[in-house]
Coordinates of C-alpha atoms in Angstrom, one line a residue:
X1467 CA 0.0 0.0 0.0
X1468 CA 1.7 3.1 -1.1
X1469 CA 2.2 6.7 1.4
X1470 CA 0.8 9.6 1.0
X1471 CA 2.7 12.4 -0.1
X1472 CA 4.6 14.2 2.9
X1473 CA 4.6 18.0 2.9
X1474 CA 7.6 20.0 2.3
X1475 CA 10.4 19.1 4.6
X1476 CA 13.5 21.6 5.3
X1477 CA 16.0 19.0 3.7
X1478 CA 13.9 19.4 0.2
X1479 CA 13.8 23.2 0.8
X1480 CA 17.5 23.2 1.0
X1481 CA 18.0 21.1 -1.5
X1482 CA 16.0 23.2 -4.2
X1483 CA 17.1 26.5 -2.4
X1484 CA 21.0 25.4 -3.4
X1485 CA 19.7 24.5 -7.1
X1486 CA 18.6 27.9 -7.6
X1487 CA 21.7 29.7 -5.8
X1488 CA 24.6 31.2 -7.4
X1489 CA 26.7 28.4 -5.7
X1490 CA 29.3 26.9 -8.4
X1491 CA 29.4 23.2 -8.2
X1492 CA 32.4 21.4 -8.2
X1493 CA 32.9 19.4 -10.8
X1494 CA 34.8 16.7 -12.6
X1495 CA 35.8 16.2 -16.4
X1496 CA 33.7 14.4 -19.2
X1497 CA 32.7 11.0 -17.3
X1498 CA 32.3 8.6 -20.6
X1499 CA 28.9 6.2 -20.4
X1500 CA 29.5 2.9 -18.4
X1501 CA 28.9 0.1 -20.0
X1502 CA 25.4 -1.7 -20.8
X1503 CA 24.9 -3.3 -17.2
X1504 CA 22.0 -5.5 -17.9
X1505 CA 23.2 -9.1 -19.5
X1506 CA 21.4 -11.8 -21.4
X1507 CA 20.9 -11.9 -25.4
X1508 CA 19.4 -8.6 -26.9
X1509 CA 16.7 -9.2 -29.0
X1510 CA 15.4 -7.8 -31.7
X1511 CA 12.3 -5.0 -31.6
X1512 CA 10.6 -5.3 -34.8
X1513 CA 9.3 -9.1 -34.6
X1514 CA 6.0 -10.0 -36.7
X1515 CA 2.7 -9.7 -35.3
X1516 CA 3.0 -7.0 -32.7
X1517 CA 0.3 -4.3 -32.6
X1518 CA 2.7 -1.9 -30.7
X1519 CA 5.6 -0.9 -32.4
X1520 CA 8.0 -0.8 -30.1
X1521 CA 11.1 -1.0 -32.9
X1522 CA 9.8 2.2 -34.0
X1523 CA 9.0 4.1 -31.0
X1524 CA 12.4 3.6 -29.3
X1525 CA 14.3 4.0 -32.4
X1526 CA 12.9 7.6 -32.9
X1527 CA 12.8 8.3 -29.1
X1528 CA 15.9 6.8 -26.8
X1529 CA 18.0 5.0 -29.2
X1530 CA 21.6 6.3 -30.1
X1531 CA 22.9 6.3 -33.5
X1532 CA 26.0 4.6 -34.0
X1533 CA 27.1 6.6 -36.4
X1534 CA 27.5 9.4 -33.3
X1535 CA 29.6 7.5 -31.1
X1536 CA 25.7 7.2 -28.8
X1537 CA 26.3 11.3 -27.4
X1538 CA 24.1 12.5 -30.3
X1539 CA 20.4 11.3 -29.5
X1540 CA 16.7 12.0 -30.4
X1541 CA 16.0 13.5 -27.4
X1542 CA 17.8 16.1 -25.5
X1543 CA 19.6 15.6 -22.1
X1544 CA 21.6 18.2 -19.8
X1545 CA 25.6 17.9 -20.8
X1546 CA 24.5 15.2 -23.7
X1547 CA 24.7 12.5 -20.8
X1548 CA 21.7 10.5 -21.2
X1549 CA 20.8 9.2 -17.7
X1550 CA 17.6 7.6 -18.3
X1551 CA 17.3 4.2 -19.2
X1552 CA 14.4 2.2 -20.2
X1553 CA 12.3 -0.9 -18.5
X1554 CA 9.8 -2.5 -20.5
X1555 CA 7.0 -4.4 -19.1
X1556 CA 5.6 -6.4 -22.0
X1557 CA 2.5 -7.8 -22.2
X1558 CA -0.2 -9.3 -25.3
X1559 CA -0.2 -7.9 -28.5
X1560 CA 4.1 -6.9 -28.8
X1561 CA 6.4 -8.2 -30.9
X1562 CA 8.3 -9.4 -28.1
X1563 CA 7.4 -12.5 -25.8
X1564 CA 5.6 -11.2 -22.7
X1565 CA 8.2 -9.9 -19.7
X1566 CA 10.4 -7.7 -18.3
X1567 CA 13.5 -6.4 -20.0
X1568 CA 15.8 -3.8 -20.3
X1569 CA 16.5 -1.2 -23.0
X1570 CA 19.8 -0.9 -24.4
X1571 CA 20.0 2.2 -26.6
X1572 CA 23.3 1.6 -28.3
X1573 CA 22.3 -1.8 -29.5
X1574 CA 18.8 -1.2 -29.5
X1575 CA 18.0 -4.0 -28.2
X1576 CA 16.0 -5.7 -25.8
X1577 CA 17.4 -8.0 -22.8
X1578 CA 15.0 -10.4 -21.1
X1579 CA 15.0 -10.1 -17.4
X1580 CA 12.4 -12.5 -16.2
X1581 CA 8.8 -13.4 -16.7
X1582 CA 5.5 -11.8 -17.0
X1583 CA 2.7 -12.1 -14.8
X1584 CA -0.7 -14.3 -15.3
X1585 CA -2.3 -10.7 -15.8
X1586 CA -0.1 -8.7 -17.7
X1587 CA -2.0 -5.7 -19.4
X1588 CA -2.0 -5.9 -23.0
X1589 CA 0.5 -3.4 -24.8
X1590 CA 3.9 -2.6 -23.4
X1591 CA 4.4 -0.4 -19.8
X1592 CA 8.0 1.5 -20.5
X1593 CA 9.1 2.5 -16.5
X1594 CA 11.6 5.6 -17.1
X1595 CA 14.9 5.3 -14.4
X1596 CA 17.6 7.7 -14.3
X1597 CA 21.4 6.9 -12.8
X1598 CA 22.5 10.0 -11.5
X1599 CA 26.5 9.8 -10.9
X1600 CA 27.5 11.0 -14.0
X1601 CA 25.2 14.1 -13.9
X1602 CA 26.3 14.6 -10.6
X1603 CA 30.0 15.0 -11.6
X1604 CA 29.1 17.3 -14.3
X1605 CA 26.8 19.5 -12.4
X1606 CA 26.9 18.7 -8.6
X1607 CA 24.3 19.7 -6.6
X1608 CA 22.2 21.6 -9.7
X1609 CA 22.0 18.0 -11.0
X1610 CA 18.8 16.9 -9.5
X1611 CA 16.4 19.2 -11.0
X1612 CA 18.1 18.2 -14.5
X1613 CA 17.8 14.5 -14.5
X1614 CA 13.8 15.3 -13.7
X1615 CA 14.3 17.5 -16.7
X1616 CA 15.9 14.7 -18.1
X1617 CA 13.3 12.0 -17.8
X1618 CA 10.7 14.2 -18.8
X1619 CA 12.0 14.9 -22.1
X1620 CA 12.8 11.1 -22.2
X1621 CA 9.1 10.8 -21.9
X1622 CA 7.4 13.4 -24.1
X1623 CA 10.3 11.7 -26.9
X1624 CA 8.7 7.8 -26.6
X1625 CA 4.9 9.5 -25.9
X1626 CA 5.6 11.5 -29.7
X1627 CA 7.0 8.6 -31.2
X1628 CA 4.3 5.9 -29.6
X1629 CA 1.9 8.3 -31.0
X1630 CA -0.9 8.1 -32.6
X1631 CA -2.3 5.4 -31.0
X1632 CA -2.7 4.7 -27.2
X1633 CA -0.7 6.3 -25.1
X1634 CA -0.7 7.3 -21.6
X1635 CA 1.4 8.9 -19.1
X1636 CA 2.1 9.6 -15.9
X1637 CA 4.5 11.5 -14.0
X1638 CA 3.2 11.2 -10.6
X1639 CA 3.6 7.2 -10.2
X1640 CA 4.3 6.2 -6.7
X1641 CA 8.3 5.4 -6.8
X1642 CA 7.8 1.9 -5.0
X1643 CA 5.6 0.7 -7.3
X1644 CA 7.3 1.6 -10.2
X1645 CA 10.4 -0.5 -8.8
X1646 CA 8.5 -3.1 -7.8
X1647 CA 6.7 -3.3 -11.5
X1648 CA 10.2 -3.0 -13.0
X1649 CA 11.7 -5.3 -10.5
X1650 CA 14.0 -3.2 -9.3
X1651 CA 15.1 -2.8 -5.7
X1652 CA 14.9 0.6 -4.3
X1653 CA 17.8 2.7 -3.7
X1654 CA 18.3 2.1 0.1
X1655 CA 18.5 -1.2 -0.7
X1656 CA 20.1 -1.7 -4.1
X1657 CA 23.6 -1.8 -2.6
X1658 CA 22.7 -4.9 -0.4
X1659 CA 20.7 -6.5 -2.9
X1660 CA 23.0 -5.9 -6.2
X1661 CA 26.8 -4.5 -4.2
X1662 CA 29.2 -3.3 -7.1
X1663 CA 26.2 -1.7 -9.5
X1664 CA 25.0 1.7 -9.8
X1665 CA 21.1 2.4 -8.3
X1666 CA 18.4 3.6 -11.3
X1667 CA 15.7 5.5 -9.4
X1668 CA 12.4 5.1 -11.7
X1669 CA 10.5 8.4 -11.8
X1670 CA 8.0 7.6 -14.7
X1671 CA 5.7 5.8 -16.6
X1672 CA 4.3 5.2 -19.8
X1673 CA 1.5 2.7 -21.1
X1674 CA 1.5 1.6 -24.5
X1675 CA -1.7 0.0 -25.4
X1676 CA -2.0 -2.1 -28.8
X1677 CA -6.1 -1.3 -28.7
X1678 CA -6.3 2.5 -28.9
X1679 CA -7.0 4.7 -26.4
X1680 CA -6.4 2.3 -23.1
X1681 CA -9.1 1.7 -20.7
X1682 CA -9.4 4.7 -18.2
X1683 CA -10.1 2.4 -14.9
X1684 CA -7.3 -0.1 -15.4
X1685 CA -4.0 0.4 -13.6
X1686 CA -1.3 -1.3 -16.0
X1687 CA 1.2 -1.3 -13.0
X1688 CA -0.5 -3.2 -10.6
X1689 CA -0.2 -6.8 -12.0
X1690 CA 3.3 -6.1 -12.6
X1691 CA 4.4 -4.1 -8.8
X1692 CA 2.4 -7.5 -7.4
X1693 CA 4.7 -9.9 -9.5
X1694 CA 7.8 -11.2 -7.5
X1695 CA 11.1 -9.8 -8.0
X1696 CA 12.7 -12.6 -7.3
X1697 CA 12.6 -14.0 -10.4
X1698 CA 14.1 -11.2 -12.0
X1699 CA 17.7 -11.3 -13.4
X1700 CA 20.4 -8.5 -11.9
X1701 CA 22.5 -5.8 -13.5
X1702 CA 26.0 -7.1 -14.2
X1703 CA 28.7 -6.0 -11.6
X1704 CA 31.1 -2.5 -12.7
X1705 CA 34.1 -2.0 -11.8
X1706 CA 34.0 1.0 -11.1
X1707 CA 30.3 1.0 -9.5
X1708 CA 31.3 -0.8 -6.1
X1709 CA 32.7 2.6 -5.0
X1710 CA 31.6 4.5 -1.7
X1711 CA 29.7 7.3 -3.6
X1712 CA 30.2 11.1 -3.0
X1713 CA 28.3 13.2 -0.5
X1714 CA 26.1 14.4 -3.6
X1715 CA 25.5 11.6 -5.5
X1716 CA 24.5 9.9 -1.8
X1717 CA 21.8 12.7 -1.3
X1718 CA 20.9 13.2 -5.0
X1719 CA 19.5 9.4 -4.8
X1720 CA 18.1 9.9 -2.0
X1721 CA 16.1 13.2 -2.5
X1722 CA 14.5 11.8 -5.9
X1723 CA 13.7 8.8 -4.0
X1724 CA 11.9 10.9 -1.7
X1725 CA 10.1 12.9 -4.3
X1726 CA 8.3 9.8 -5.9
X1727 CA 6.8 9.0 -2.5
X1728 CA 3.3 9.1 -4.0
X1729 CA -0.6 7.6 -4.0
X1730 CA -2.2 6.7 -7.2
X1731 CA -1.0 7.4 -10.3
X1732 CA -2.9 9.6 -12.6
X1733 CA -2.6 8.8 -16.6
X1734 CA -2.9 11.1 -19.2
X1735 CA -3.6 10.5 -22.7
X1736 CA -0.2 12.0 -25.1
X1737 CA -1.1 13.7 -27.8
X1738 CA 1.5 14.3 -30.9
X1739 CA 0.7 18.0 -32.8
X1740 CA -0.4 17.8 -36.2
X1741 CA 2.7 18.9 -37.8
X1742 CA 4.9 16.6 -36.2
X1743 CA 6.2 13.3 -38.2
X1744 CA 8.0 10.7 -37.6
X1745 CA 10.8 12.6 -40.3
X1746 CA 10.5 15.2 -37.4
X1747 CA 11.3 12.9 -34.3
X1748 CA 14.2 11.6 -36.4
X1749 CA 16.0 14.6 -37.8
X1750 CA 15.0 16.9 -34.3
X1751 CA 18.3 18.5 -32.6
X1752 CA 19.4 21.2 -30.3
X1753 CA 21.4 23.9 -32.4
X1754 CA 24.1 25.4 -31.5
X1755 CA 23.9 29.0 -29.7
X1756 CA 25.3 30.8 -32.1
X1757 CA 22.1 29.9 -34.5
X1758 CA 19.8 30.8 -32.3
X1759 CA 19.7 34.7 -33.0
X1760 CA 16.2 35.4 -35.8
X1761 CA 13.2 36.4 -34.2
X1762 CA 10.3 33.7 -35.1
X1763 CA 7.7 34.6 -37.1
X1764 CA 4.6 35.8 -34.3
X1765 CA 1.9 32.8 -35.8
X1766 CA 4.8 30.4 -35.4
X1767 CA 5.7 31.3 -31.7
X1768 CA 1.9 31.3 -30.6
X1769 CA 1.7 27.7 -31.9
X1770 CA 4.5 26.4 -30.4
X1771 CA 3.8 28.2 -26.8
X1772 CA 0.3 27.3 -27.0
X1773 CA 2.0 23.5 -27.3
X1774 CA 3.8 23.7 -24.2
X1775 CA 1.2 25.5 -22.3
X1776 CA -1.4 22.7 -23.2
X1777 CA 1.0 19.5 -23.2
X1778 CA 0.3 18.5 -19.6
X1779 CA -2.7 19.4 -17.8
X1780 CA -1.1 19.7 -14.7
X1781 CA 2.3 21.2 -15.3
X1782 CA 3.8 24.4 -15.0
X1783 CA 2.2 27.5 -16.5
X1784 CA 4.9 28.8 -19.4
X1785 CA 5.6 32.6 -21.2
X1786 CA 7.6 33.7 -23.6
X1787 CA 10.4 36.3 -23.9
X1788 CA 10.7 38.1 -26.7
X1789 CA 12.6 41.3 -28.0
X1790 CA 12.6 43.6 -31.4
X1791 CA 10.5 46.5 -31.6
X1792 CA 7.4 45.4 -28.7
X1793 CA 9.5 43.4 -26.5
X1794 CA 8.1 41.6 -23.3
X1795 CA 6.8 38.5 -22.2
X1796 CA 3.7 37.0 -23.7
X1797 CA 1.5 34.2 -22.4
X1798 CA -0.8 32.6 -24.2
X1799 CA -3.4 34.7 -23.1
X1800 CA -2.2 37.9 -24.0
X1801 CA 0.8 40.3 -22.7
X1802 CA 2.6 40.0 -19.0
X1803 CA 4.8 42.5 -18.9
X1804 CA 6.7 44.7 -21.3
X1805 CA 10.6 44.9 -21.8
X1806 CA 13.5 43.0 -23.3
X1807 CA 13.9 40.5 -20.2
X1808 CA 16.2 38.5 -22.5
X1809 CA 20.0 39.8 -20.8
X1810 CA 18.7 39.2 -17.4
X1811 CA 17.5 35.2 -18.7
X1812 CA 21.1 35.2 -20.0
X1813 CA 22.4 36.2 -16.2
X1814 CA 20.1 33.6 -14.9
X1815 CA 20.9 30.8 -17.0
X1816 CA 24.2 30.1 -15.4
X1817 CA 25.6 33.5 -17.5
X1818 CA 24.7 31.8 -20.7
X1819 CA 25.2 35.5 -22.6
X1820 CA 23.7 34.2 -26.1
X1821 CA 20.3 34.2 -24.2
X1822 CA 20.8 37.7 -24.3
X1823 CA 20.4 37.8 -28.3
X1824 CA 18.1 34.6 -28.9
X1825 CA 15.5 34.8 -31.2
X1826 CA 12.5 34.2 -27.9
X1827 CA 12.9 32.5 -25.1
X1828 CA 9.9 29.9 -23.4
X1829 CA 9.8 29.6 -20.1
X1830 CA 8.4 27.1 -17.7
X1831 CA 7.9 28.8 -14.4
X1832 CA 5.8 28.1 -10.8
X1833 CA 7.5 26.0 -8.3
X1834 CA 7.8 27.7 -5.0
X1835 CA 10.6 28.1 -2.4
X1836 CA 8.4 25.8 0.0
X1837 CA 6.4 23.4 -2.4
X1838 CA 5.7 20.1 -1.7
X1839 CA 7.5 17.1 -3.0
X1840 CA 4.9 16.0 -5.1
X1841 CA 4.4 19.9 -6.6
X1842 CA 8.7 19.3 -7.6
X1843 CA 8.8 16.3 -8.9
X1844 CA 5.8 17.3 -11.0
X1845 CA 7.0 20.2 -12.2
X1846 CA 10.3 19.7 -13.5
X1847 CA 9.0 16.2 -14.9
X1848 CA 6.1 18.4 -16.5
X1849 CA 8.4 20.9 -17.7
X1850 CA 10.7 18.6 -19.6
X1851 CA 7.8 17.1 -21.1
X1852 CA 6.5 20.1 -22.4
X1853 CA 9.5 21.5 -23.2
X1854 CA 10.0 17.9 -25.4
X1855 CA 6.7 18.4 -27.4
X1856 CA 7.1 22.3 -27.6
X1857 CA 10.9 21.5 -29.8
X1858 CA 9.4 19.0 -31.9
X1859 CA 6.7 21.0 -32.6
X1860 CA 9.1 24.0 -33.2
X1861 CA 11.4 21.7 -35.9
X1862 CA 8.5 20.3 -38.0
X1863 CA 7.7 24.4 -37.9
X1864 CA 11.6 24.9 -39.3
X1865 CA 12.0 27.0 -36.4
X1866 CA 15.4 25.8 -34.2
X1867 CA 15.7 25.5 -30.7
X1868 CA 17.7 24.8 -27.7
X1869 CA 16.4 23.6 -24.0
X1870 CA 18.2 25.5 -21.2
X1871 CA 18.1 23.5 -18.0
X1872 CA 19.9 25.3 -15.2
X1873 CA 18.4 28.3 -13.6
X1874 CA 20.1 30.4 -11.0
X1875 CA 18.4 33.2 -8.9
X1876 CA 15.6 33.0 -11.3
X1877 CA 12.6 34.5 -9.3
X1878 CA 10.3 35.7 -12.3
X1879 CA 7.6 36.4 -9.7
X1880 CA 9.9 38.8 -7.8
X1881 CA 11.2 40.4 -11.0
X1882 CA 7.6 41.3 -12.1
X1883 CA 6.6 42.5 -8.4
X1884 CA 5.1 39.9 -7.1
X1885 CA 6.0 38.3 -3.9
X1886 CA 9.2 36.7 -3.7
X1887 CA 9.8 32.8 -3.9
X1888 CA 6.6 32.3 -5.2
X1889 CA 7.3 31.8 -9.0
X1890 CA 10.3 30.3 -10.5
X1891 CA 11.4 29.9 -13.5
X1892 CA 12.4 25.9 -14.0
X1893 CA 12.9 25.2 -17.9
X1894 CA 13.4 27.0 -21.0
X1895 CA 13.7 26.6 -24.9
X1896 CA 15.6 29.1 -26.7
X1897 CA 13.6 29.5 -30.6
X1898 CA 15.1 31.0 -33.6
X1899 CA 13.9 31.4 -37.1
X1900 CA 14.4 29.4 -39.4
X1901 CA 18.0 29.3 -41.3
X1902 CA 18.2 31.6 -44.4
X1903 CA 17.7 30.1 -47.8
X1904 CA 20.8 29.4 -49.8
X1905 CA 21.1 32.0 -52.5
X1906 CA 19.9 31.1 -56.2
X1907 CA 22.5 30.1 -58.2
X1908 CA 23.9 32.4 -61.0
X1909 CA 22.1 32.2 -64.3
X1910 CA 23.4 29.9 -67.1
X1911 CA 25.4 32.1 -69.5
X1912 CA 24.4 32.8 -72.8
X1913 CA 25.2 31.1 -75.6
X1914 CA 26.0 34.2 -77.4
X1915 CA 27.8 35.3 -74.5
X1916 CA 31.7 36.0 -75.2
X1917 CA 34.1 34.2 -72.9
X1918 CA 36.3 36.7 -71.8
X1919 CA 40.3 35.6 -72.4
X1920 CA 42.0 34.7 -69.2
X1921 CA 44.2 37.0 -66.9
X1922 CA 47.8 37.2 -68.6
X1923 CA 50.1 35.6 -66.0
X1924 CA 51.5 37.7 -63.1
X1925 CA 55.5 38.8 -62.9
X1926 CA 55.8 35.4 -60.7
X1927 CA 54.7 33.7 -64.0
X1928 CA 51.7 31.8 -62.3
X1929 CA 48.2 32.4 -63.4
X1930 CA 45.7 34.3 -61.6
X1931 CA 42.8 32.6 -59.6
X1932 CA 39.5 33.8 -58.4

């Protein structure tokens, strides 16, 4: 039987109070990507006779490309780390027997871990985890906000690419249940259970349904949180995972374990936008900052604002920044305030000074000093999601984009008068127009065009070149 949600607690206050302060972390070079720790043959995704596609959701969503080296991936992730990882929870109607297995992303690839139960929901369950050590190297203690962030990119990426169909999500799954569906251990205990391997914290949930639209009053992770875990194979021992972890990575783990203390999960249906296709999923990337300078045309900024206002009924409320001639910040309602609040983004987000010239800025905001744990987790999951559909919608627009993750000092309620550490900003997605057409090339010359003689040579007795 799961907890309710405890109310705010000073730990969690200090904990988001430090994200949001001007405190540099100290950090560590690159850490490269450990090695696949879940053993057992891979199998193929795209079997016959499956009514969910999982070969082609994961390959537009999670998987990496080998021809990147795995860095360069469909979905977006703070430092290009990729800390989220996939379970799936197979059931009838999948190309894949039914059972539990594990994602890899390089291989893409499936890896069996054990059985399924009698009552298995039909469709696939994919339980999102995150391992946070290499985050937490690169970005210390600003790193838990960003691997919610993270995993909610992670999910609005598989919810686009499951989509259309039936899909369902939610982000406020009891933590428990999800590693009990995913037969996981929690992270108190995973270093007893499995010593020498690194803890994944599961933080959400997505149901994949082969029948449409799944039925509203069934909970697909009950049958599987119910099923033992015994029977479930364990991660493959690292070298270099049996380490005492640092103080941060320690309370990292153990704050988002304490954020998915949770009651019932809520599912909501995921909807893709109509311009989106699959062409879109596959070819979407974050440009570089230095591309990121046109203004959007107005008609295509409303669209894409009005998609991350309306991705997730109970996320974070979101503006816009924008500069030119009538700068301000626009919600989709109408005008907030007026002014070019674009160099004071760039000074919040970690002195990131092309902020200062970017095309318009979105911004997720809400969050207080003193919310809940439920009210965090929630929003930065939310956020990220939004912030997922809001760039694909943006690329099949031609418009490019870039997420900004880390916010510093970034009390938009304060700034517009309001009472202080009330209203936060938490996410952001920097838009630009899109890239200027090459020029035309030069006519075909006339026929009756003379030739002009080539340049005589030069005193050096070489010919002249254009």
């Amino acid at each position: 039987m799961t907890q309710a949600p405890p109310a705010a607690s000073a730990p969690l206050r200090r904990a988001l109070a430090e994200a949001r302060s001007p405190r540099v972390p100290r950090t560590v070079p690159y850490v490269p990507e450990r090695a696949f720790p879940w053993g057992g043959p891979g199998l193929p995704l795209d079997g016959p006779g499956g009514a969910v596609d999982l070969d082609r959701a994961l390959r537009l969503s999670l998987a990496a490309p080998r021809e990147a080296g795995g860095r360069l991936r469909p979905v977006p992730s703070a430092g290009a780390l990729h800390p989220v990882r996939a379970h799936l929870l197979i059931g009838p109607g999948c190309s894949l027997p039914p059972g539990r297995y594990a994602y890899d992303p390089r291989t893409h690839r499936a890896h069996p871990r054990g059985p399924a139960p009698a009552g298995a929901p039909p469709g696939a369950v994919a339980v999102l985890t995150v391992v946070a050590s290499r985050t937490v190297a690169h970005y210390g203690h600003r790193a838990w906000p960003l691997l919610l962030l993270d995993a909610g990119h992670a999910a609005a990426a598989l919810a686009l690419a499951a989509a259309p169909g039936g899909v369902r999500v939610s982000l406020d799954a009891d933590g428990a249940e999800l590693a009990a569906a995913a037969g996981l251990p929690r992270a108190a205990e995973w270093e007893a259970r499995w010593p020498g391997t690194e803890p994944e914290l599961p933080l959400v949930a997505l149901w994949l349904s082969p029948g449409g639209t799944p039925a509203r009053e069934r909970d697909p992770l009950a049958a599987w949180s119910a099923h033992p875990r015994s029977r479930t194979a364990a991660p493959l021992p690292q070298p270099d995972a049996g380490t005492a972890p640092t103080g941060e990575l320690t309370s990292t783990q153990s704050l988002l374990d304490h954020l998915t203390r949770a009651s019932r999960p809520t599912w909501h249906p995921a909807h893709r936008p109509a311009p989106v296709t699959d062409d879109t999923l596959r070819t979407r990337r974050s440009a570089d900052p230095a591309d990121l300078t046109g203004p959007p045309a107005p008609e295509l900024l409303a669209q894409v604002l009005a998609t991350a206002h309306t991705a997730r009924p109970d996320g974070p409320a979101w503006v816009v920044a924008v500069g030119g001639d009538t700068p301000g910040l626009r919600t989709p309602a109408g005008p907030l305030a007026s002014g070019d609040a674009r160099p004071t983004l760039a000074r919040w987000a970690a002195g990131q000074r092309w902020i200062g010239t970017a095309g318009a800025v979105l911004l997720a905001h809400g969050c207080p000093a003193d919310a809940p744990p439920a009210l965090v987790r929630g929003s930065h999951l939310a956020a990220g999601y939004a912030a997922g559909a809001a760039q694909a919608h943006a690329t099949a627009l031609g418009l490019r984009s870039r997420p900004i993750g880390s916010w510093q000092q970034a009390d938009l309620g304060a700034a517009l008068g309001d009472a202080p550490g009330q209203d936060w900003i938490i996410h952001g997605l920097a838009l630009a127009a899109p890239p200027a057409p090459p020029a035309p090339p030069a006519p075909p010359e006339s026929p009756h065009q003379r030739t002009p003689h080539p340049a005589p040579p030069t005193s050096s007795g070489k010919e002249e070149r254009p």
